[in-house]
mmCIF file of C-alpha atoms and ligand atoms in Angstrom:
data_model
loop_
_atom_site.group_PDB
_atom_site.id
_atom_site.type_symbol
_atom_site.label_atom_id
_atom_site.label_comp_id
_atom_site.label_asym_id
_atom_site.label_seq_id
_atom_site.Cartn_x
_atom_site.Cartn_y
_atom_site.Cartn_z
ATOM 1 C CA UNK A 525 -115.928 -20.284 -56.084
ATOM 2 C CA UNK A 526 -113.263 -17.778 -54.481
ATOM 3 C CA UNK A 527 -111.191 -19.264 -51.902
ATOM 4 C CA UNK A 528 -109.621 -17.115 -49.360
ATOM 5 C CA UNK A 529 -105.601 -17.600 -50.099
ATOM 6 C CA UNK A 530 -104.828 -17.084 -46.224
ATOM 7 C CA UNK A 531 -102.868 -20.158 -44.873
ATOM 8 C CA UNK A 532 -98.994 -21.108 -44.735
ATOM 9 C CA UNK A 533 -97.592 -24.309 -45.089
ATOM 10 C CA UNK A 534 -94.708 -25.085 -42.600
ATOM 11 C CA UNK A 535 -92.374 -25.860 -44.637
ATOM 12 C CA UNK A 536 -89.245 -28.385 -43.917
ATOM 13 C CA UNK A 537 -86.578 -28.048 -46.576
ATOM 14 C CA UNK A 538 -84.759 -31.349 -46.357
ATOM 15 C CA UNK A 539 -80.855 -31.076 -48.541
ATOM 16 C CA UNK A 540 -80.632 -34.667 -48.586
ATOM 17 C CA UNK A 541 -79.578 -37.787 -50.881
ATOM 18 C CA UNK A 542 -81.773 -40.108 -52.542
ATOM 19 C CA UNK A 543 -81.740 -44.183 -52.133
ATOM 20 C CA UNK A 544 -83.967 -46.346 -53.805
ATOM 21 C CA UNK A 545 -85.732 -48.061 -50.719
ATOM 22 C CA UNK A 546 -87.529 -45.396 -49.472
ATOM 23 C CA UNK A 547 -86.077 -46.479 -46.471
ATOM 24 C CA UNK A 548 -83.572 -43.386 -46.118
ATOM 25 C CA UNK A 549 -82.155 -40.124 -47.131
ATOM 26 C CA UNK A 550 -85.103 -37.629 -48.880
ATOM 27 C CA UNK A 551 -87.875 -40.114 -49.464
ATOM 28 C CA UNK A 552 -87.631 -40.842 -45.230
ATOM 29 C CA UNK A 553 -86.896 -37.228 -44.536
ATOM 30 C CA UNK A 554 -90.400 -36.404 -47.199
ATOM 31 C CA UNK A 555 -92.364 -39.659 -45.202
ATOM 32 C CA UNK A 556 -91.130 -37.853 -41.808
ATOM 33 C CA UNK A 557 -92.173 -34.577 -42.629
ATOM 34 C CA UNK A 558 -95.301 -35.403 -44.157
ATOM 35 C CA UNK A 559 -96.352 -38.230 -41.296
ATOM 36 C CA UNK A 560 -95.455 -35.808 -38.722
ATOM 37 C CA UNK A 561 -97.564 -32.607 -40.193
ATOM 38 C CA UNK A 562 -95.403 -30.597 -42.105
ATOM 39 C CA UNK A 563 -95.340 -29.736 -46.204
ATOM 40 C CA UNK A 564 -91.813 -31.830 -47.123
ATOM 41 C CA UNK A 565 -89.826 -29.783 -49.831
ATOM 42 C CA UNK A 566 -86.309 -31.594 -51.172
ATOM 43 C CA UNK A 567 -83.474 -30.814 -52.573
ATOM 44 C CA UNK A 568 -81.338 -33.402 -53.605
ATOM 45 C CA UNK A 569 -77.285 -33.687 -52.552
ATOM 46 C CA UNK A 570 -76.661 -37.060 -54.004
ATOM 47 C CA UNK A 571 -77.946 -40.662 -55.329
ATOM 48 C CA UNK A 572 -77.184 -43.815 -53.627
ATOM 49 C CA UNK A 573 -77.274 -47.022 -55.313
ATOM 50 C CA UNK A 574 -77.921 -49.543 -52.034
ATOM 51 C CA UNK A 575 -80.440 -52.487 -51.138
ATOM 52 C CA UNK A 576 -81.078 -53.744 -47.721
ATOM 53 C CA UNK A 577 -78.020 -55.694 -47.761
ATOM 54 C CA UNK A 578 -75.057 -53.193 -49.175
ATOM 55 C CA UNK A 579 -74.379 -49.777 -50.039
ATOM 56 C CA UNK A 580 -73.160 -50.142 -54.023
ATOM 57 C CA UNK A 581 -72.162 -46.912 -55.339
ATOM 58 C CA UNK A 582 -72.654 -43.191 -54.437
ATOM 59 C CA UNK A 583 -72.922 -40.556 -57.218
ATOM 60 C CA UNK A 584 -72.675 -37.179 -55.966
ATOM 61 C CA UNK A 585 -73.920 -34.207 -57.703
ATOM 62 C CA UNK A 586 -72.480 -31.194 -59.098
ATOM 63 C CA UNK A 587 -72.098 -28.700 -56.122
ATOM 64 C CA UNK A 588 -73.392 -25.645 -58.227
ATOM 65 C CA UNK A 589 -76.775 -28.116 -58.972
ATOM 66 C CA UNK A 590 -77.012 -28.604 -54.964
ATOM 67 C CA UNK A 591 -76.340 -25.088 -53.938
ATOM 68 C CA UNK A 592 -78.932 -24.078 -56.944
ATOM 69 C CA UNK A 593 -81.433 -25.929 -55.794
ATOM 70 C CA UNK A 594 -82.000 -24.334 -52.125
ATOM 71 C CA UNK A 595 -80.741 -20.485 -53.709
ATOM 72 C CA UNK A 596 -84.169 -21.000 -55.986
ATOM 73 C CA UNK A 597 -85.860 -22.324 -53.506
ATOM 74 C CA UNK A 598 -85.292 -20.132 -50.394
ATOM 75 C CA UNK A 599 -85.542 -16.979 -52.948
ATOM 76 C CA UNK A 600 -89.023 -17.801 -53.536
ATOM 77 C CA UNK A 601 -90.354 -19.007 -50.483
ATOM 78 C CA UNK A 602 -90.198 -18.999 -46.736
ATOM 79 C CA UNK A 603 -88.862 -22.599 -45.518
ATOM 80 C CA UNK A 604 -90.164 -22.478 -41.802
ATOM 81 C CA UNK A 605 -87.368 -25.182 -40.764
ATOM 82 C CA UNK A 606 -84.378 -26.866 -43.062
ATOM 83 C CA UNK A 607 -82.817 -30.328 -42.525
ATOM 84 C CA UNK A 608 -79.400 -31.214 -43.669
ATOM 85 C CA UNK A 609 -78.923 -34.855 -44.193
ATOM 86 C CA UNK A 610 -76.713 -36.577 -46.383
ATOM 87 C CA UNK A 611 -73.680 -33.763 -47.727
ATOM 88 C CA UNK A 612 -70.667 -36.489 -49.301
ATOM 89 C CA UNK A 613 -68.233 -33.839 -49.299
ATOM 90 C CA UNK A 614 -66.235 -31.125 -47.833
ATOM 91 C CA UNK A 615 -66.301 -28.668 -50.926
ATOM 92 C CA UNK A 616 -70.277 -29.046 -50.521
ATOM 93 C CA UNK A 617 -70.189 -28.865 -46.708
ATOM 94 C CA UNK A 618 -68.395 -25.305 -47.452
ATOM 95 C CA UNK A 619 -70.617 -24.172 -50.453
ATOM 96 C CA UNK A 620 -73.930 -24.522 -48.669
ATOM 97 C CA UNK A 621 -72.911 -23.068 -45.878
ATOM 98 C CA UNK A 622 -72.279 -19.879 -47.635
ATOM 99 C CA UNK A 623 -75.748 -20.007 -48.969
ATOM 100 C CA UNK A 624 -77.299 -21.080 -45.591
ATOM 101 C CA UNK A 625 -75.588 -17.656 -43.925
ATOM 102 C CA UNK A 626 -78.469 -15.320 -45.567
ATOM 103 C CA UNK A 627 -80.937 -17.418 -44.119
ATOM 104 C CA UNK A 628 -79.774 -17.829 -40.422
ATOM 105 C CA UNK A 629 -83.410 -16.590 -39.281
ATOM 106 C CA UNK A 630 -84.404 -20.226 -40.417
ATOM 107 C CA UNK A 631 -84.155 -23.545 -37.609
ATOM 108 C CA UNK A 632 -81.329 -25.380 -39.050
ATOM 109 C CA UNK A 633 -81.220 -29.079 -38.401
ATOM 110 C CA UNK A 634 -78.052 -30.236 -39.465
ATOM 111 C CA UNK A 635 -77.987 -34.641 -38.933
ATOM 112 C CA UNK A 636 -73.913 -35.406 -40.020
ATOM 113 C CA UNK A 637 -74.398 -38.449 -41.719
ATOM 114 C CA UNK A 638 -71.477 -40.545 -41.993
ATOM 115 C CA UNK A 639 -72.004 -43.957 -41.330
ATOM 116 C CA UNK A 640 -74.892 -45.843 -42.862
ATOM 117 C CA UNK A 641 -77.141 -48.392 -40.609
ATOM 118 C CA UNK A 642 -75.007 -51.205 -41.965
ATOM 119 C CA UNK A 643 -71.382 -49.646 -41.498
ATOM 120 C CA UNK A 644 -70.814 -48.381 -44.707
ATOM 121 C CA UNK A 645 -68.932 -44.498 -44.340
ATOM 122 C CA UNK A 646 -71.227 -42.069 -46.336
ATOM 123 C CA UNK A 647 -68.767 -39.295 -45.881
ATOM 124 C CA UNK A 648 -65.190 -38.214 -47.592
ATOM 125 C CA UNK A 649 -62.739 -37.871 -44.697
ATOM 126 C CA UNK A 650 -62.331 -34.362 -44.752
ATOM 127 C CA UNK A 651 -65.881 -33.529 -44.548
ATOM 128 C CA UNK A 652 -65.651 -34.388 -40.670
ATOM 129 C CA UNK A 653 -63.973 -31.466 -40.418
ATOM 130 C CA UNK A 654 -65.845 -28.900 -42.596
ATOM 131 C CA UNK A 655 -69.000 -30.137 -40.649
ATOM 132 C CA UNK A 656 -67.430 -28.445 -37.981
ATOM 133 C CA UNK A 657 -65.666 -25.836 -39.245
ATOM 134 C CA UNK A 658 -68.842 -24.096 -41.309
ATOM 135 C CA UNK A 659 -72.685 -26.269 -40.633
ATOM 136 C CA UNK A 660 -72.480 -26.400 -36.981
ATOM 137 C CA UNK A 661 -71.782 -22.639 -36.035
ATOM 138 C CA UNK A 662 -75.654 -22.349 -38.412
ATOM 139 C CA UNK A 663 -77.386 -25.365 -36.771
ATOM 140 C CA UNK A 664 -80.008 -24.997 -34.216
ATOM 141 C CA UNK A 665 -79.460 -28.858 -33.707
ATOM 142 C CA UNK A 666 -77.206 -31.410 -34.607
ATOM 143 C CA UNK A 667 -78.338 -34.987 -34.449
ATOM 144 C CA UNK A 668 -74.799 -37.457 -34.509
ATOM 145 C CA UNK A 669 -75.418 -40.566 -33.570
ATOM 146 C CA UNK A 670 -73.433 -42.423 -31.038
ATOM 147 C CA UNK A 671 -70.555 -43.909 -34.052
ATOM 148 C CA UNK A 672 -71.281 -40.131 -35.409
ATOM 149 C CA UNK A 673 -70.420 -38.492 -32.641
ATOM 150 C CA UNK A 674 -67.066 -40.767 -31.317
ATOM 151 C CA UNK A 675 -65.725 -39.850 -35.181
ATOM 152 C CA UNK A 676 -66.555 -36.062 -34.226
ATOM 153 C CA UNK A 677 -64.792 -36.227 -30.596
ATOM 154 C CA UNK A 678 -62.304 -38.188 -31.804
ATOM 155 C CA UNK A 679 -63.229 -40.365 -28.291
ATOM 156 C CA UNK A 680 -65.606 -43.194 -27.405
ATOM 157 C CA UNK A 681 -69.323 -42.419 -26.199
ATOM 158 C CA UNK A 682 -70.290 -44.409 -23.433
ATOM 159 C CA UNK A 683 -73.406 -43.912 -20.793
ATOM 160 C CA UNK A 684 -71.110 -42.270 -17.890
ATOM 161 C CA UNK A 685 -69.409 -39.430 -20.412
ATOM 162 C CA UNK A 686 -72.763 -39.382 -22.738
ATOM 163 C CA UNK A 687 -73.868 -36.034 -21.103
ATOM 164 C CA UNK A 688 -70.491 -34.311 -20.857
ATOM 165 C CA UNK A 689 -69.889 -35.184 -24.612
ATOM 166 C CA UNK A 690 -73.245 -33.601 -25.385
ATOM 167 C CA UNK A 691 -72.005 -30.215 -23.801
ATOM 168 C CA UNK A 692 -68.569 -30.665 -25.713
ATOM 169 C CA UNK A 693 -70.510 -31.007 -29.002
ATOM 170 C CA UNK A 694 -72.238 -27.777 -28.082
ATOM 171 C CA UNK A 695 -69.019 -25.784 -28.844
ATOM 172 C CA UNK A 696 -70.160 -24.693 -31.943
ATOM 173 C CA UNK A 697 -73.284 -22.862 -30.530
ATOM 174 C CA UNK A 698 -75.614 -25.247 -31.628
ATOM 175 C CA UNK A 699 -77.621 -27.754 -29.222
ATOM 176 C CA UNK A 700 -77.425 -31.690 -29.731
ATOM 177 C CA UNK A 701 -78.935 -34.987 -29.752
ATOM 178 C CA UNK A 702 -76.328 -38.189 -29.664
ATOM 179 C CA UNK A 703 -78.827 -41.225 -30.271
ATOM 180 C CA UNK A 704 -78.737 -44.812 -29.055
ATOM 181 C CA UNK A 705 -75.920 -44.893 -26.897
ATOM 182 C CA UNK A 706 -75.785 -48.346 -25.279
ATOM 183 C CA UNK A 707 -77.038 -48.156 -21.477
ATOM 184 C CA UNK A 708 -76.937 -52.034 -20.637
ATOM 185 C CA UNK A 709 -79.257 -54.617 -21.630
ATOM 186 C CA UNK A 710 -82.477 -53.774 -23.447
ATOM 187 C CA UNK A 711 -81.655 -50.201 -23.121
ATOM 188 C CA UNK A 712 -80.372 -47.145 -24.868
ATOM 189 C CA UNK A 713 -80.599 -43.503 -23.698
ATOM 190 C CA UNK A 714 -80.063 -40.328 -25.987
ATOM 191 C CA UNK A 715 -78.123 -37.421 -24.620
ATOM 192 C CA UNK A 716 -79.646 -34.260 -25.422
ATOM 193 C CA UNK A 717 -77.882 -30.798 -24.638
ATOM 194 C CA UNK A 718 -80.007 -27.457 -24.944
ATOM 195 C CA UNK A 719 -77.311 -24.814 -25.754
ATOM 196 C CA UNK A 720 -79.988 -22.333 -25.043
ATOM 197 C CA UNK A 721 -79.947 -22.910 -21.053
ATOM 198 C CA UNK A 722 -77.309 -25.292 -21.050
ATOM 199 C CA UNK A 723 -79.419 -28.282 -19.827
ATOM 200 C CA UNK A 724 -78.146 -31.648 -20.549
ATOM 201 C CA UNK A 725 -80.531 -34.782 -20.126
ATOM 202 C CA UNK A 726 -80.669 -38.344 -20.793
ATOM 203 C CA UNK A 727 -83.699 -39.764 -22.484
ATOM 204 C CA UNK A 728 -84.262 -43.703 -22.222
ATOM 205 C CA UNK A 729 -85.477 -45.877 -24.566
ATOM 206 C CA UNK A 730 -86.401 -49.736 -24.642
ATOM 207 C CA UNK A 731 -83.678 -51.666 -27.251
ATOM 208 C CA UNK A 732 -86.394 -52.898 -29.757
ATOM 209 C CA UNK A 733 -84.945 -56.356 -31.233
ATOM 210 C CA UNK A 734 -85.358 -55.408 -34.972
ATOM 211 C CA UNK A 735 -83.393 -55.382 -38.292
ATOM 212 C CA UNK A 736 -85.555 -52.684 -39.957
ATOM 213 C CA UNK A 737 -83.447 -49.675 -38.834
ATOM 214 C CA UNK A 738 -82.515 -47.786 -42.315
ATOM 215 C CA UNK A 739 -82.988 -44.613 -42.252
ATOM 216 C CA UNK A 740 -83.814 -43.598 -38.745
ATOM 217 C CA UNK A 741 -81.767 -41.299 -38.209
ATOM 218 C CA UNK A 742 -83.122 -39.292 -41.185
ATOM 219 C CA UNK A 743 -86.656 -39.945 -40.017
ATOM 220 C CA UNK A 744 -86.244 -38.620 -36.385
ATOM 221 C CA UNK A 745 -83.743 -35.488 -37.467
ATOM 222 C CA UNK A 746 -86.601 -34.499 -40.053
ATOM 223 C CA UNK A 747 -89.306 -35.169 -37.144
ATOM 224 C CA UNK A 748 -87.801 -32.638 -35.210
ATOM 225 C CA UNK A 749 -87.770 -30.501 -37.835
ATOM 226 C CA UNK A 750 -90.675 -30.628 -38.516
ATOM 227 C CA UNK A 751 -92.333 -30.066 -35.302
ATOM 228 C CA UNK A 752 -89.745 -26.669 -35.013
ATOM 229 C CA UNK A 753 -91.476 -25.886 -38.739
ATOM 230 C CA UNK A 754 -94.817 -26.406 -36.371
ATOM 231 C CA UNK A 755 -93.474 -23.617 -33.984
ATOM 232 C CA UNK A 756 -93.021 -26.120 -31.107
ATOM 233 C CA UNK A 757 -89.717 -25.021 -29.178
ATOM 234 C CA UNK A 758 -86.849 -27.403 -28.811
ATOM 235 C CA UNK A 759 -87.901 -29.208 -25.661
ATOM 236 C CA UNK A 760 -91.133 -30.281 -27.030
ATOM 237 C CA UNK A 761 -89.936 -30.666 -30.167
ATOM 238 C CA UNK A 762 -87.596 -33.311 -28.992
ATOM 239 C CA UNK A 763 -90.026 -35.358 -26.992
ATOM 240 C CA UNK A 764 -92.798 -35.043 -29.901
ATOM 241 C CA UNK A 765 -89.645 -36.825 -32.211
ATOM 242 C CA UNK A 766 -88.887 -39.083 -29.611
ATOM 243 C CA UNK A 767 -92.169 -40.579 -29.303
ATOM 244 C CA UNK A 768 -92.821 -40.867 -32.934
ATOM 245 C CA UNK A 769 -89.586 -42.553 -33.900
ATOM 246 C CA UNK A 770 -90.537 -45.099 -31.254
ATOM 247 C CA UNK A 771 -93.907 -45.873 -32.868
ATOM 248 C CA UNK A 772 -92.127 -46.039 -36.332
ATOM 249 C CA UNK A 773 -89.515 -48.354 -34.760
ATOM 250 C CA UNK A 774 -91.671 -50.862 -32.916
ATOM 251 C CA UNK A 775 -94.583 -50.639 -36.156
ATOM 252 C CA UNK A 776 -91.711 -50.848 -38.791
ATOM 253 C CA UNK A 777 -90.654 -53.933 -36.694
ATOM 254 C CA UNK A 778 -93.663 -56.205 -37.885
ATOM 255 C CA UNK A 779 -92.617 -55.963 -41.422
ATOM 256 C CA UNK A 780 -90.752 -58.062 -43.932
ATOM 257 C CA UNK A 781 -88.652 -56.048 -46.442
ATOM 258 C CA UNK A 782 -85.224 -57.181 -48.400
ATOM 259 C CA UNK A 783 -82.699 -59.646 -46.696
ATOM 260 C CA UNK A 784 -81.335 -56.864 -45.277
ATOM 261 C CA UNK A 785 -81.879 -54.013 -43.255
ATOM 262 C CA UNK A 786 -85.174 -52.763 -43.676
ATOM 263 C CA UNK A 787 -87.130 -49.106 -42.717
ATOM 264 C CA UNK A 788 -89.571 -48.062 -40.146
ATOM 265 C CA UNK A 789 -92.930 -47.621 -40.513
ATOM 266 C CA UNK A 790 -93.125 -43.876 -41.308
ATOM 267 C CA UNK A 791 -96.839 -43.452 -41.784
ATOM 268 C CA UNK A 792 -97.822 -46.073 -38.373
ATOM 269 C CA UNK A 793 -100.531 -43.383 -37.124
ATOM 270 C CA UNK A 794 -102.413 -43.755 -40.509
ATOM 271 C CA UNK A 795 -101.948 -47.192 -40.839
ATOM 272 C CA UNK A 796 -104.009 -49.471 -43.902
ATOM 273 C CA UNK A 797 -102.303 -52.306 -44.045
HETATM 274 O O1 PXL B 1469 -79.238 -43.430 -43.110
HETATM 275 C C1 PXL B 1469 -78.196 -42.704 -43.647
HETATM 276 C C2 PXL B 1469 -78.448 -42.372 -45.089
HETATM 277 C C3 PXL B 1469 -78.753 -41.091 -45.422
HETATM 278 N N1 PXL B 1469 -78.980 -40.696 -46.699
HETATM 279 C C4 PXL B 1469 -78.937 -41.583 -47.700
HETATM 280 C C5 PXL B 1469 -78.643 -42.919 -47.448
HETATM 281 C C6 PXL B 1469 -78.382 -43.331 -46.106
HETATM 282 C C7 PXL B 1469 -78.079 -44.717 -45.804
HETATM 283 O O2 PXL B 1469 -78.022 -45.597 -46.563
HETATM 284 O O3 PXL B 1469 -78.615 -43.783 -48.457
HETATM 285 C C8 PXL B 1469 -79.207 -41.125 -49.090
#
């Protein structure tokens, strides 16, 4: 039987680290992509030894393995969006972004992980800096949360300066999402900035009284991602992400995992069980 070879994949990239939940880093970013209708490809920055309840031990690997990994990659095939989670360090901040340059024509979603659902910093000190310095000028969108994005300002987030801190995280050229910033009780709005018209907006969302929160911020970077991969511009994109996070939030909510912190429900829409 001949089969006509005459479809693409959209393909999300995710440079990530690697946990052993499944809760965070690439295996959420590959649950994301795949849940969300896009062909998950990883390569892999670090591993983290971490349960629900603590963050043990990261092991880093060697930059010239990271930057290896997406150089074969990219010179073989057309990624149609990349995500950028977990990075550790300023040397590979610098390193990838030198790779990253020849590819420019790619959506770049860069999500600056520092601090892990729990507290724990995920991030050397200086790589605050390089984030800015050399990922942000290549990002379409940068996804900080609220803790995220006060350690990037070097100020507090609150609801009344949430949208002008969106436009001052915009001064790289790329557009931004700061997540779950506290808007009273039971609520939390998101403050998205479009660099492209310069729109800033505030997107509410119901406080969902749950422990099972690792990882979501890898999930709902790689959602949007993926729905860019999908050729959906960054509007839609944002609202597809939004709404799908939510459903993995209030789903994920129902389960018992670890004495910890657990994930969300990546694959809710398919559910069997
Ligand atoms: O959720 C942040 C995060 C990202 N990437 C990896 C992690 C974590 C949090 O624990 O382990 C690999």
């Amino acid at each position: 039987m001949q089969i006509k070879q005459d479809r693409k994949y959209p393909i999300v990239l995710a440079i990530a680290g690697s946990e052993p939940l499944g809760s965070a880093g690439v295996q959420a970013d590959i649950k994301s992509i795949s849940a969300c209708g896009g062909y998950a490809a990883g390569a892999l920055t670090c591993i983290v030894n971490e349960n629900t309840t603590e963050v043990k031990d990261i092991f880093s690997l060697p930059v010239d393995l990271v930057t290896g990994q997406v150089e074969s990659f990219l010179g073989d095939l057309d990624a149609s969006a990349i995500k950028m989670g977990m990075l550790y360090s300023a040397e590979l901040i610098e390193n990838l972004s030198v790779v990253l340059k020849k590819y420019s024509h790619i959506p770049l979603i860069v999500d600056p992980v520092m601090v892990a659902s729990g507290g724990e910093q995920l991030i050397e000190n200086s790589a605050v800096e390089a984030y800015k310095k050399y990922l942000f000028p290549l990002a379409t969108i940068i996804t900080p949360n609220r803790r995220e994005a006060e350690l990037l300002l070097g100020k507090k987030v609150t609801i009344d300066s949430a949208e002008k801190d969106a436009t001052a995280l915009c001064q790289w050229g790329n557009s931004v999402i700061i997540k779950s910033i506290i808007a009273g009780d039971d609520k939390l709005e998101d403050a998205f900035c479009d660099v492209e018209d310069g729109t800033t907006s505030l997107i509410m969302k119901e406080y969902v009284e749950t422990r099972n929160i690792n990882g979501t911020g890898c999930t709902f970077s790689s959602s949007i991602a993926t729905f860019l991969a999908r050729g959906f511009n960054l509007k839609e994109a944002i609202s597809r992400a939004e709404e799908y996070i939510n459903g993995a939030i209030v789903s994920g909510a129902r389960y018992e995992f670890g004495k910890g912190i657990g994930p969300v429900d990546h694959f809710y829409k398919f559910n069997a069980h």
